[in-house]
mmCIF file with all atom_site columns, C-alpha atoms in Angstrom:
data_model
loop_
_atom_site.group_PDB
_atom_site.id
_atom_site.type_symbol
_atom_site.label_atom_id
_atom_site.label_alt_id
_atom_site.label_comp_id
_atom_site.label_asym_id
_atom_site.label_entity_id
_atom_site.label_seq_id
_atom_site.pdbx_PDB_ins_code
_atom_site.Cartn_x
_atom_site.Cartn_y
_atom_site.Cartn_z
_atom_site.occupancy
_atom_site.B_iso_or_equiv
_atom_site.pdbx_formal_charge
_atom_site.auth_seq_id
_atom_site.auth_comp_id
_atom_site.auth_asym_id
_atom_site.auth_atom_id
_atom_site.pdbx_PDB_model_num
ATOM 1   C CA . UNK A 1 1   ? -0.077  -0.064 -0.242  1.00 0.00 ? 1   UNK A CA 1
ATOM 2   C CA . UNK A 1 2   ? 0.954   3.594  -0.163  1.00 0.00 ? 2   UNK A CA 1
ATOM 3   C CA . UNK A 1 3   ? 3.146   4.797  2.470   1.00 0.00 ? 3   UNK A CA 1
ATOM 4   C CA . UNK A 1 4   ? 5.362   7.903  3.595   1.00 0.00 ? 4   UNK A CA 1
ATOM 5   C CA . UNK A 1 5   ? 8.684   7.600  5.174   1.00 0.00 ? 5   UNK A CA 1
ATOM 6   C CA . UNK A 1 6   ? 10.372  10.603 6.774   1.00 0.00 ? 6   UNK A CA 1
ATOM 7   C CA . UNK A 1 7   ? 13.783  10.966 8.788   1.00 0.00 ? 7   UNK A CA 1
ATOM 8   C CA . UNK A 1 8   ? 13.563  10.181 12.455  1.00 0.00 ? 8   UNK A CA 1
ATOM 9   C CA . UNK A 1 9   ? 14.077  12.844 14.918  1.00 0.00 ? 9   UNK A CA 1
ATOM 10  C CA . UNK A 1 10  ? 14.648  14.700 16.983  1.00 0.00 ? 10  UNK A CA 1
ATOM 11  C CA . UNK A 1 11  ? 16.702  17.202 14.797  1.00 0.00 ? 11  UNK A CA 1
ATOM 12  C CA . UNK A 1 12  ? 18.523  19.887 16.558  1.00 0.00 ? 12  UNK A CA 1
ATOM 13  C CA . UNK A 1 13  ? 20.026  22.935 14.890  1.00 0.00 ? 13  UNK A CA 1
ATOM 14  C CA . UNK A 1 14  ? 21.493  26.403 15.863  1.00 0.00 ? 14  UNK A CA 1
ATOM 15  C CA . UNK A 1 15  ? 19.663  29.318 14.872  1.00 0.00 ? 15  UNK A CA 1
ATOM 16  C CA . UNK A 1 16  ? 20.586  30.294 11.100  1.00 0.00 ? 16  UNK A CA 1
ATOM 17  C CA . UNK A 1 17  ? 21.697  26.725 10.062  1.00 0.00 ? 17  UNK A CA 1
ATOM 18  C CA . UNK A 1 18  ? 20.361  24.973 6.924   1.00 0.00 ? 18  UNK A CA 1
ATOM 19  C CA . UNK A 1 19  ? 17.639  22.560 7.576   1.00 0.00 ? 19  UNK A CA 1
ATOM 20  C CA . UNK A 1 20  ? 16.769  19.328 5.449   1.00 0.00 ? 20  UNK A CA 1
ATOM 21  C CA . UNK A 1 21  ? 14.082  16.753 6.476   1.00 0.00 ? 21  UNK A CA 1
ATOM 22  C CA . UNK A 1 22  ? 14.011  13.896 4.289   1.00 0.00 ? 22  UNK A CA 1
ATOM 23  C CA . UNK A 1 23  ? 10.856  12.653 3.057   1.00 0.00 ? 23  UNK A CA 1
ATOM 24  C CA . UNK A 1 24  ? 10.129  9.720  0.754   1.00 0.00 ? 24  UNK A CA 1
ATOM 25  C CA . UNK A 1 25  ? 7.056   7.833  -0.453  1.00 0.00 ? 25  UNK A CA 1
ATOM 26  C CA . UNK A 1 26  ? 5.609   4.853  -2.285  1.00 0.00 ? 26  UNK A CA 1
ATOM 27  C CA . UNK A 1 27  ? 2.376   5.322  -4.044  1.00 0.00 ? 27  UNK A CA 1
ATOM 28  C CA . UNK A 1 28  ? 0.356   4.227  -7.156  1.00 0.00 ? 28  UNK A CA 1
ATOM 29  C CA . UNK A 1 29  ? -0.774  6.645  -9.606  1.00 0.00 ? 29  UNK A CA 1
ATOM 30  C CA . UNK A 1 30  ? -0.055  10.698 -9.098  1.00 0.00 ? 30  UNK A CA 1
ATOM 31  C CA . UNK A 1 31  ? -0.603  11.708 -5.413  1.00 0.00 ? 31  UNK A CA 1
ATOM 32  C CA . UNK A 1 32  ? -0.394  15.215 -4.167  1.00 0.00 ? 32  UNK A CA 1
ATOM 33  C CA . UNK A 1 33  ? 2.294   15.828 -1.622  1.00 0.00 ? 33  UNK A CA 1
ATOM 34  C CA . UNK A 1 34  ? 2.302   18.037 1.596   1.00 0.00 ? 34  UNK A CA 1
ATOM 35  C CA . UNK A 1 35  ? 4.304   19.053 4.456   1.00 0.00 ? 35  UNK A CA 1
ATOM 36  C CA . UNK A 1 36  ? 2.345   20.120 7.454   1.00 0.00 ? 36  UNK A CA 1
ATOM 37  C CA . UNK A 1 37  ? 3.679   21.506 10.760  1.00 0.00 ? 37  UNK A CA 1
ATOM 38  C CA . UNK A 1 38  ? 2.615   21.377 14.436  1.00 0.00 ? 38  UNK A CA 1
ATOM 39  C CA . UNK A 1 39  ? 3.789   24.220 16.856  1.00 0.00 ? 39  UNK A CA 1
ATOM 40  C CA . UNK A 1 40  ? 3.708   23.458 20.509  1.00 0.00 ? 40  UNK A CA 1
ATOM 41  C CA . UNK A 1 41  ? 0.143   23.250 21.750  1.00 0.00 ? 41  UNK A CA 1
ATOM 42  C CA . UNK A 1 42  ? -1.588  23.897 18.346  1.00 0.00 ? 42  UNK A CA 1
ATOM 43  C CA . UNK A 1 43  ? -3.271  21.977 15.726  1.00 0.00 ? 43  UNK A CA 1
ATOM 44  C CA . UNK A 1 44  ? -1.604  20.797 12.613  1.00 0.00 ? 44  UNK A CA 1
ATOM 45  C CA . UNK A 1 45  ? -1.217  23.330 9.771   1.00 0.00 ? 45  UNK A CA 1
ATOM 46  C CA . UNK A 1 46  ? -0.643  23.004 6.171   1.00 0.00 ? 46  UNK A CA 1
ATOM 47  C CA . UNK A 1 47  ? 2.830   24.363 5.467   1.00 0.00 ? 47  UNK A CA 1
ATOM 48  C CA . UNK A 1 48  ? 3.376   23.742 1.868   1.00 0.00 ? 48  UNK A CA 1
ATOM 49  C CA . UNK A 1 49  ? 1.970   21.387 -1.126  1.00 0.00 ? 49  UNK A CA 1
ATOM 50  C CA . UNK A 1 50  ? 2.723   20.420 -4.557  1.00 0.00 ? 50  UNK A CA 1
ATOM 51  C CA . UNK A 1 51  ? 0.348   18.494 -6.875  1.00 0.00 ? 51  UNK A CA 1
ATOM 52  C CA . UNK A 1 52  ? 2.447   17.253 -9.784  1.00 0.00 ? 52  UNK A CA 1
ATOM 53  C CA . UNK A 1 53  ? 5.991   16.126 -10.625 1.00 0.00 ? 53  UNK A CA 1
ATOM 54  C CA . UNK A 1 54  ? 8.678   18.991 -10.571 1.00 0.00 ? 54  UNK A CA 1
ATOM 55  C CA . UNK A 1 55  ? 6.356   21.352 -8.693  1.00 0.00 ? 55  UNK A CA 1
ATOM 56  C CA . UNK A 1 56  ? 7.894   23.245 -5.917  1.00 0.00 ? 56  UNK A CA 1
ATOM 57  C CA . UNK A 1 57  ? 6.051   24.203 -2.899  1.00 0.00 ? 57  UNK A CA 1
ATOM 58  C CA . UNK A 1 58  ? 7.137   27.251 -0.693  1.00 0.00 ? 58  UNK A CA 1
ATOM 59  C CA . UNK A 1 59  ? 5.979   29.244 2.069   1.00 0.00 ? 59  UNK A CA 1
ATOM 60  C CA . UNK A 1 60  ? 7.584   31.205 5.145   1.00 0.00 ? 60  UNK A CA 1
ATOM 61  C CA . UNK A 1 61  ? 11.082  30.254 3.587   1.00 0.00 ? 61  UNK A CA 1
ATOM 62  C CA . UNK A 1 62  ? 10.433  26.494 3.350   1.00 0.00 ? 62  UNK A CA 1
ATOM 63  C CA . UNK A 1 63  ? 10.482  24.715 0.000   1.00 0.00 ? 63  UNK A CA 1
ATOM 64  C CA . UNK A 1 64  ? 10.220  21.473 -1.138  1.00 0.00 ? 64  UNK A CA 1
ATOM 65  C CA . UNK A 1 65  ? 10.033  19.776 -4.627  1.00 0.00 ? 65  UNK A CA 1
ATOM 66  C CA . UNK A 1 66  ? 8.118   16.795 -5.919  1.00 0.00 ? 66  UNK A CA 1
ATOM 67  C CA . UNK A 1 67  ? 10.660  14.639 -7.289  1.00 0.00 ? 67  UNK A CA 1
ATOM 68  C CA . UNK A 1 68  ? 8.906   11.861 -8.965  1.00 0.00 ? 68  UNK A CA 1
ATOM 69  C CA . UNK A 1 69  ? 12.069  9.921  -10.208 1.00 0.00 ? 69  UNK A CA 1
ATOM 70  C CA . UNK A 1 70  ? 13.420  9.535  -6.621  1.00 0.00 ? 70  UNK A CA 1
ATOM 71  C CA . UNK A 1 71  ? 9.876   9.401  -5.295  1.00 0.00 ? 71  UNK A CA 1
ATOM 72  C CA . UNK A 1 72  ? 10.964  12.085 -2.492  1.00 0.00 ? 72  UNK A CA 1
ATOM 73  C CA . UNK A 1 73  ? 9.561   15.537 -1.203  1.00 0.00 ? 73  UNK A CA 1
ATOM 74  C CA . UNK A 1 74  ? 12.514  16.752 1.188   1.00 0.00 ? 74  UNK A CA 1
ATOM 75  C CA . UNK A 1 75  ? 11.731  19.853 3.129   1.00 0.00 ? 75  UNK A CA 1
ATOM 76  C CA . UNK A 1 76  ? 14.429  22.551 3.072   1.00 0.00 ? 76  UNK A CA 1
ATOM 77  C CA . UNK A 1 77  ? 15.000  26.064 4.692   1.00 0.00 ? 77  UNK A CA 1
ATOM 78  C CA . UNK A 1 78  ? 17.964  27.952 4.255   1.00 0.00 ? 78  UNK A CA 1
ATOM 79  C CA . UNK A 1 79  ? 18.305  29.556 7.627   1.00 0.00 ? 79  UNK A CA 1
ATOM 80  C CA . UNK A 1 80  ? 16.111  28.197 10.515  1.00 0.00 ? 80  UNK A CA 1
ATOM 81  C CA . UNK A 1 81  ? 14.833  30.507 13.419  1.00 0.00 ? 81  UNK A CA 1
ATOM 82  C CA . UNK A 1 82  ? 14.028  29.497 17.064  1.00 0.00 ? 82  UNK A CA 1
ATOM 83  C CA . UNK A 1 83  ? 10.212  29.958 16.190  1.00 0.00 ? 83  UNK A CA 1
ATOM 84  C CA . UNK A 1 84  ? 10.638  27.325 13.767  1.00 0.00 ? 84  UNK A CA 1
ATOM 85  C CA . UNK A 1 85  ? 10.747  24.648 16.459  1.00 0.00 ? 85  UNK A CA 1
ATOM 86  C CA . UNK A 1 86  ? 7.860   22.292 15.905  1.00 0.00 ? 86  UNK A CA 1
ATOM 87  C CA . UNK A 1 87  ? 6.920   18.661 14.570  1.00 0.00 ? 87  UNK A CA 1
ATOM 88  C CA . UNK A 1 88  ? 6.786   18.320 10.830  1.00 0.00 ? 88  UNK A CA 1
ATOM 89  C CA . UNK A 1 89  ? 4.714   15.819 8.928   1.00 0.00 ? 89  UNK A CA 1
ATOM 90  C CA . UNK A 1 90  ? 5.185   14.593 5.313   1.00 0.00 ? 90  UNK A CA 1
ATOM 91  C CA . UNK A 1 91  ? 1.988   13.488 3.805   1.00 0.00 ? 91  UNK A CA 1
ATOM 92  C CA . UNK A 1 92  ? 0.351   12.309 0.585   1.00 0.00 ? 92  UNK A CA 1
ATOM 93  C CA . UNK A 1 93  ? -2.921  12.373 -0.823  1.00 0.00 ? 93  UNK A CA 1
ATOM 94  C CA . UNK A 1 94  ? -3.918  9.434  -3.136  1.00 0.00 ? 94  UNK A CA 1
ATOM 95  C CA . UNK A 1 95  ? -4.931  10.014 -6.553  1.00 0.00 ? 95  UNK A CA 1
ATOM 96  C CA . UNK A 1 96  ? -7.355  7.905  -8.656  1.00 0.00 ? 96  UNK A CA 1
ATOM 97  C CA . UNK A 1 97  ? -10.379 7.741  -6.238  1.00 0.00 ? 97  UNK A CA 1
ATOM 98  C CA . UNK A 1 98  ? -8.542  7.009  -2.969  1.00 0.00 ? 98  UNK A CA 1
ATOM 99  C CA . UNK A 1 99  ? -9.644  8.933  -0.117  1.00 0.00 ? 99  UNK A CA 1
ATOM 100 C CA . UNK A 1 100 ? -6.710  8.972  2.606   1.00 0.00 ? 100 UNK A CA 1
ATOM 101 C CA . UNK A 1 101 ? -4.235  11.353 3.263   1.00 0.00 ? 101 UNK A CA 1
ATOM 102 C CA . UNK A 1 102 ? -1.344  9.263  4.610   1.00 0.00 ? 102 UNK A CA 1
ATOM 103 C CA . UNK A 1 103 ? 1.020   10.855 6.921   1.00 0.00 ? 103 UNK A CA 1
ATOM 104 C CA . UNK A 1 104 ? 4.866   10.058 7.949   1.00 0.00 ? 104 UNK A CA 1
ATOM 105 C CA . UNK A 1 105 ? 5.487   9.668  11.518  1.00 0.00 ? 105 UNK A CA 1
ATOM 106 C CA . UNK A 1 106 ? 6.617   13.248 12.025  1.00 0.00 ? 106 UNK A CA 1
ATOM 107 C CA . UNK A 1 107 ? 10.192  14.911 12.653  1.00 0.00 ? 107 UNK A CA 1
ATOM 108 C CA . UNK A 1 108 ? 10.479  16.823 15.866  1.00 0.00 ? 108 UNK A CA 1
ATOM 109 C CA . UNK A 1 109 ? 12.733  20.052 15.029  1.00 0.00 ? 109 UNK A CA 1
ATOM 110 C CA . UNK A 1 110 ? 14.289  21.888 18.007  1.00 0.00 ? 110 UNK A CA 1
ATOM 111 C CA . UNK A 1 111 ? 16.356  25.194 16.903  1.00 0.00 ? 111 UNK A CA 1
ATOM 112 C CA . UNK A 1 112 ? 18.513  26.678 19.685  1.00 0.00 ? 112 UNK A CA 1
ATOM 113 C CA . UNK A 1 113 ? 19.449  30.427 20.098  1.00 0.00 ? 113 UNK A CA 1
ATOM 114 C CA . UNK B 2 1   ? -16.525 28.953 13.019  1.00 0.00 ? 1   UNK B CA 1
ATOM 115 C CA . UNK B 2 2   ? -13.028 30.108 12.113  1.00 0.00 ? 2   UNK B CA 1
ATOM 116 C CA . UNK B 2 3   ? -11.594 26.657 12.510  1.00 0.00 ? 3   UNK B CA 1
ATOM 117 C CA . UNK B 2 4   ? -12.072 22.988 13.038  1.00 0.00 ? 4   UNK B CA 1
ATOM 118 C CA . UNK B 2 5   ? -13.397 22.853 16.447  1.00 0.00 ? 5   UNK B CA 1
ATOM 119 C CA . UNK B 2 6   ? -13.111 19.367 18.681  1.00 0.00 ? 6   UNK B CA 1
ATOM 120 C CA . UNK B 2 7   ? -14.362 18.649 22.140  1.00 0.00 ? 7   UNK B CA 1
ATOM 121 C CA . UNK B 2 8   ? -13.512 17.675 24.715  1.00 0.00 ? 8   UNK B CA 1
ATOM 122 C CA . UNK B 2 9   ? -9.938  18.733 24.247  1.00 0.00 ? 9   UNK B CA 1
ATOM 123 C CA . UNK B 2 10  ? -8.946  16.233 27.342  1.00 0.00 ? 10  UNK B CA 1
ATOM 124 C CA . UNK B 2 11  ? -10.873 13.261 28.603  1.00 0.00 ? 11  UNK B CA 1
ATOM 125 C CA . UNK B 2 12  ? -9.755  10.508 31.196  1.00 0.00 ? 12  UNK B CA 1
ATOM 126 C CA . UNK B 2 13  ? -12.034 7.620  31.337  1.00 0.00 ? 13  UNK B CA 1
ATOM 127 C CA . UNK B 2 14  ? -11.914 4.483  32.982  1.00 0.00 ? 14  UNK B CA 1
ATOM 128 C CA . UNK B 2 15  ? -11.259 1.120  31.243  1.00 0.00 ? 15  UNK B CA 1
ATOM 129 C CA . UNK B 2 16  ? -14.460 -0.412 29.756  1.00 0.00 ? 16  UNK B CA 1
ATOM 130 C CA . UNK B 2 17  ? -16.367 3.120  29.657  1.00 0.00 ? 17  UNK B CA 1
ATOM 131 C CA . UNK B 2 18  ? -17.855 4.378  26.248  1.00 0.00 ? 18  UNK B CA 1
ATOM 132 C CA . UNK B 2 19  ? -16.570 7.694  25.129  1.00 0.00 ? 19  UNK B CA 1
ATOM 133 C CA . UNK B 2 20  ? -17.727 10.082 22.745  1.00 0.00 ? 20  UNK B CA 1
ATOM 134 C CA . UNK B 2 21  ? -15.640 12.650 20.766  1.00 0.00 ? 21  UNK B CA 1
ATOM 135 C CA . UNK B 2 22  ? -17.222 15.525 18.877  1.00 0.00 ? 22  UNK B CA 1
ATOM 136 C CA . UNK B 2 23  ? -15.859 17.528 15.638  1.00 0.00 ? 23  UNK B CA 1
ATOM 137 C CA . UNK B 2 24  ? -17.524 20.510 14.306  1.00 0.00 ? 24  UNK B CA 1
ATOM 138 C CA . UNK B 2 25  ? -15.812 21.130 10.908  1.00 0.00 ? 25  UNK B CA 1
ATOM 139 C CA . UNK B 2 26  ? -15.425 24.495 9.202   1.00 0.00 ? 26  UNK B CA 1
ATOM 140 C CA . UNK B 2 27  ? -18.543 25.590 7.759   1.00 0.00 ? 27  UNK B CA 1
ATOM 141 C CA . UNK B 2 28  ? -19.389 24.344 4.200   1.00 0.00 ? 28  UNK B CA 1
ATOM 142 C CA . UNK B 2 29  ? -16.770 21.787 4.374   1.00 0.00 ? 29  UNK B CA 1
ATOM 143 C CA . UNK B 2 30  ? -18.177 18.664 2.939   1.00 0.00 ? 30  UNK B CA 1
ATOM 144 C CA . UNK B 2 31  ? -15.231 16.264 3.644   1.00 0.00 ? 31  UNK B CA 1
ATOM 145 C CA . UNK B 2 32  ? -14.543 15.107 7.112   1.00 0.00 ? 32  UNK B CA 1
ATOM 146 C CA . UNK B 2 33  ? -11.446 12.846 8.477   1.00 0.00 ? 33  UNK B CA 1
ATOM 147 C CA . UNK B 2 34  ? -10.728 11.376 11.482  1.00 0.00 ? 34  UNK B CA 1
ATOM 148 C CA . UNK B 2 35  ? -7.172  10.472 12.518  1.00 0.00 ? 35  UNK B CA 1
ATOM 149 C CA . UNK B 2 36  ? -5.557  9.098  15.705  1.00 0.00 ? 36  UNK B CA 1
ATOM 150 C CA . UNK B 2 37  ? -1.978  9.888  16.886  1.00 0.00 ? 37  UNK B CA 1
ATOM 151 C CA . UNK B 2 38  ? -0.526  7.590  19.441  1.00 0.00 ? 38  UNK B CA 1
ATOM 152 C CA . UNK B 2 39  ? 2.488   8.520  21.549  1.00 0.00 ? 39  UNK B CA 1
ATOM 153 C CA . UNK B 2 40  ? 5.556   8.161  19.590  1.00 0.00 ? 40  UNK B CA 1
ATOM 154 C CA . UNK B 2 41  ? 3.520   7.203  16.450  1.00 0.00 ? 41  UNK B CA 1
ATOM 155 C CA . UNK B 2 42  ? 2.464   9.037  13.323  1.00 0.00 ? 42  UNK B CA 1
ATOM 156 C CA . UNK B 2 43  ? -1.138  9.947  12.175  1.00 0.00 ? 43  UNK B CA 1
ATOM 157 C CA . UNK B 2 44  ? -3.316  6.938  11.796  1.00 0.00 ? 44  UNK B CA 1
ATOM 158 C CA . UNK B 2 45  ? -6.176  7.183  9.459   1.00 0.00 ? 45  UNK B CA 1
ATOM 159 C CA . UNK B 2 46  ? -9.443  6.157  10.737  1.00 0.00 ? 46  UNK B CA 1
ATOM 160 C CA . UNK B 2 47  ? -12.341 7.188  8.674   1.00 0.00 ? 47  UNK B CA 1
ATOM 161 C CA . UNK B 2 48  ? -13.613 9.519  5.892   1.00 0.00 ? 48  UNK B CA 1
ATOM 162 C CA . UNK B 2 49  ? -16.852 11.217 5.371   1.00 0.00 ? 49  UNK B CA 1
ATOM 163 C CA . UNK B 2 50  ? -18.211 12.932 2.192   1.00 0.00 ? 50  UNK B CA 1
ATOM 164 C CA . UNK B 2 51  ? -21.424 14.694 3.293   1.00 0.00 ? 51  UNK B CA 1
ATOM 165 C CA . UNK B 2 52  ? -22.942 12.268 5.981   1.00 0.00 ? 52  UNK B CA 1
ATOM 166 C CA . UNK B 2 53  ? -21.631 8.892  4.175   1.00 0.00 ? 53  UNK B CA 1
ATOM 167 C CA . UNK B 2 54  ? -18.532 7.415  4.853   1.00 0.00 ? 54  UNK B CA 1
ATOM 168 C CA . UNK B 2 55  ? -17.138 5.937  1.567   1.00 0.00 ? 55  UNK B CA 1
ATOM 169 C CA . UNK B 2 56  ? -13.690 4.684  3.631   1.00 0.00 ? 56  UNK B CA 1
ATOM 170 C CA . UNK B 2 57  ? -14.179 3.191  7.083   1.00 0.00 ? 57  UNK B CA 1
ATOM 171 C CA . UNK B 2 58  ? -11.024 0.945  6.469   1.00 0.00 ? 58  UNK B CA 1
ATOM 172 C CA . UNK B 2 59  ? -8.977  2.571  9.197   1.00 0.00 ? 59  UNK B CA 1
ATOM 173 C CA . UNK B 2 60  ? -11.302 1.789  12.023  1.00 0.00 ? 60  UNK B CA 1
ATOM 174 C CA . UNK B 2 61  ? -9.138  -0.667 14.344  1.00 0.00 ? 61  UNK B CA 1
ATOM 175 C CA . UNK B 2 62  ? -11.758 -2.570 15.817  1.00 0.00 ? 62  UNK B CA 1
ATOM 176 C CA . UNK B 2 63  ? -15.774 -2.960 15.935  1.00 0.00 ? 63  UNK B CA 1
ATOM 177 C CA . UNK B 2 64  ? -15.540 -1.002 19.214  1.00 0.00 ? 64  UNK B CA 1
ATOM 178 C CA . UNK B 2 65  ? -15.137 2.112  16.924  1.00 0.00 ? 65  UNK B CA 1
ATOM 179 C CA . UNK B 2 66  ? -17.900 4.044  15.240  1.00 0.00 ? 66  UNK B CA 1
ATOM 180 C CA . UNK B 2 67  ? -18.501 7.243  13.882  1.00 0.00 ? 67  UNK B CA 1
ATOM 181 C CA . UNK B 2 68  ? -21.493 9.138  12.207  1.00 0.00 ? 68  UNK B CA 1
ATOM 182 C CA . UNK B 2 69  ? -21.911 12.569 10.599  1.00 0.00 ? 69  UNK B CA 1
ATOM 183 C CA . UNK B 2 70  ? -25.334 14.061 10.723  1.00 0.00 ? 70  UNK B CA 1
ATOM 184 C CA . UNK B 2 71  ? -26.699 17.224 8.618   1.00 0.00 ? 71  UNK B CA 1
ATOM 185 C CA . UNK B 2 72  ? -23.216 17.086 6.732   1.00 0.00 ? 72  UNK B CA 1
ATOM 186 C CA . UNK B 2 73  ? -21.680 18.908 9.555   1.00 0.00 ? 73  UNK B CA 1
ATOM 187 C CA . UNK B 2 74  ? -21.036 17.755 13.127  1.00 0.00 ? 74  UNK B CA 1
ATOM 188 C CA . UNK B 2 75  ? -19.275 14.085 13.349  1.00 0.00 ? 75  UNK B CA 1
ATOM 189 C CA . UNK B 2 76  ? -19.217 12.087 16.590  1.00 0.00 ? 76  UNK B CA 1
ATOM 190 C CA . UNK B 2 77  ? -16.549 9.206  16.921  1.00 0.00 ? 77  UNK B CA 1
ATOM 191 C CA . UNK B 2 78  ? -17.603 6.845  19.530  1.00 0.00 ? 78  UNK B CA 1
ATOM 192 C CA . UNK B 2 79  ? -15.432 4.335  21.165  1.00 0.00 ? 79  UNK B CA 1
ATOM 193 C CA . UNK B 2 80  ? -17.242 1.559  22.993  1.00 0.00 ? 80  UNK B CA 1
ATOM 194 C CA . UNK B 2 81  ? -15.451 -0.275 26.120  1.00 0.00 ? 81  UNK B CA 1
ATOM 195 C CA . UNK B 2 82  ? -12.430 1.551  26.102  1.00 0.00 ? 82  UNK B CA 1
ATOM 196 C CA . UNK B 2 83  ? -8.970  -0.021 26.489  1.00 0.00 ? 83  UNK B CA 1
ATOM 197 C CA . UNK B 2 84  ? -5.782  1.414  27.695  1.00 0.00 ? 84  UNK B CA 1
ATOM 198 C CA . UNK B 2 85  ? -4.348  1.114  24.044  1.00 0.00 ? 85  UNK B CA 1
ATOM 199 C CA . UNK B 2 86  ? -7.013  3.473  22.953  1.00 0.00 ? 86  UNK B CA 1
ATOM 200 C CA . UNK B 2 87  ? -5.174  6.286  24.645  1.00 0.00 ? 87  UNK B CA 1
ATOM 201 C CA . UNK B 2 88  ? -4.144  8.709  22.176  1.00 0.00 ? 88  UNK B CA 1
ATOM 202 C CA . UNK B 2 89  ? -4.902  12.217 20.357  1.00 0.00 ? 89  UNK B CA 1
ATOM 203 C CA . UNK B 2 90  ? -7.741  11.976 18.154  1.00 0.00 ? 90  UNK B CA 1
ATOM 204 C CA . UNK B 2 91  ? -7.615  14.579 15.250  1.00 0.00 ? 91  UNK B CA 1
ATOM 205 C CA . UNK B 2 92  ? -10.386 15.689 13.134  1.00 0.00 ? 92  UNK B CA 1
ATOM 206 C CA . UNK B 2 93  ? -10.005 17.450 9.747   1.00 0.00 ? 93  UNK B CA 1
ATOM 207 C CA . UNK B 2 94  ? -12.148 18.894 7.222   1.00 0.00 ? 94  UNK B CA 1
ATOM 208 C CA . UNK B 2 95  ? -11.694 20.131 3.615   1.00 0.00 ? 95  UNK B CA 1
ATOM 209 C CA . UNK B 2 96  ? -14.139 22.164 1.250   1.00 0.00 ? 96  UNK B CA 1
ATOM 210 C CA . UNK B 2 97  ? -14.828 19.126 -1.065  1.00 0.00 ? 97  UNK B CA 1
ATOM 211 C CA . UNK B 2 98  ? -13.680 15.415 -1.441  1.00 0.00 ? 98  UNK B CA 1
ATOM 212 C CA . UNK B 2 99  ? -10.048 14.262 -1.157  1.00 0.00 ? 99  UNK B CA 1
ATOM 213 C CA . UNK B 2 100 ? -9.331  15.569 -4.961  1.00 0.00 ? 100 UNK B CA 1
ATOM 214 C CA . UNK B 2 101 ? -5.864  16.477 -6.063  1.00 0.00 ? 101 UNK B CA 1
ATOM 215 C CA . UNK B 2 102 ? -4.682  19.493 -4.098  1.00 0.00 ? 102 UNK B CA 1
ATOM 216 C CA . UNK B 2 103 ? -7.211  20.019 -1.546  1.00 0.00 ? 103 UNK B CA 1
ATOM 217 C CA . UNK B 2 104 ? -6.191  21.424 1.560   1.00 0.00 ? 104 UNK B CA 1
ATOM 218 C CA . UNK B 2 105 ? -7.162  19.780 4.768   1.00 0.00 ? 105 UNK B CA 1
ATOM 219 C CA . UNK B 2 106 ? -7.595  21.889 8.016   1.00 0.00 ? 106 UNK B CA 1
ATOM 220 C CA . UNK B 2 107 ? -7.162  20.054 11.205  1.00 0.00 ? 107 UNK B CA 1
ATOM 221 C CA . UNK B 2 108 ? -8.293  20.616 14.643  1.00 0.00 ? 108 UNK B CA 1
ATOM 222 C CA . UNK B 2 109 ? -6.483  20.670 17.798  1.00 0.00 ? 109 UNK B CA 1
ATOM 223 C CA . UNK B 2 110 ? -7.361  17.210 18.935  1.00 0.00 ? 110 UNK B CA 1
ATOM 224 C CA . UNK B 2 111 ? -9.312  15.639 21.645  1.00 0.00 ? 111 UNK B CA 1
ATOM 225 C CA . UNK B 2 112 ? -6.627  13.818 24.231  1.00 0.00 ? 112 UNK B CA 1
ATOM 226 C CA . UNK B 2 113 ? -8.175  10.653 25.389  1.00 0.00 ? 113 UNK B CA 1
ATOM 227 C CA . UNK B 2 114 ? -6.635  8.892  28.471  1.00 0.00 ? 114 UNK B CA 1
ATOM 228 C CA . UNK B 2 115 ? -8.019  5.534  29.350  1.00 0.00 ? 115 UNK B CA 1
ATOM 229 C CA . UNK B 2 116 ? -7.003  4.421  32.945  1.00 0.00 ? 116 UNK B CA 1
#
């Protein structure tokens, strides 16, 4: 079945460091891909999305490119801030009549001042 | 309301009791989803509603779990004869239309269930 695998956390970085959180997926058809973020004490929020191959989603300095050839959707940010500390979830939405959004296990990011 | 609203935010119940969790989606959203997040685990899909019908119930972990949605709006997730392994955060989400490509899913803040 379809699945999402993302790197295990926690990831600890210093402020202004470069961030990469790896995400790979297994899916039939052409899913849409998403990154969600959960800040402490809050619900999940959509961070960015890409709906087809080679699309780049971007928001708040974060970027991710839909790579069909490597079945990846890695999240990157050039310079993290303390306020970026959160849990990040990679997810896919099935195409072709499937109804599920399938999530990875989440990666916790700690950014130190 | 402005967002997806869930209640209760926290519930402690004794093993064997029944619990009901409520979700009020964003007004006008026809699609509604329930997920579960256990400690240290990723999000687990439970059930999806389109309007009042549930085309995908494949994620319900056992027959102790059931869900309904009335009037195309509020949904209730019921867990009968709760067990300790049911302890988790139960998340509700909604989207404007069905899960077509590119739909954004909006999540509530979750109901934290602890079975003691």
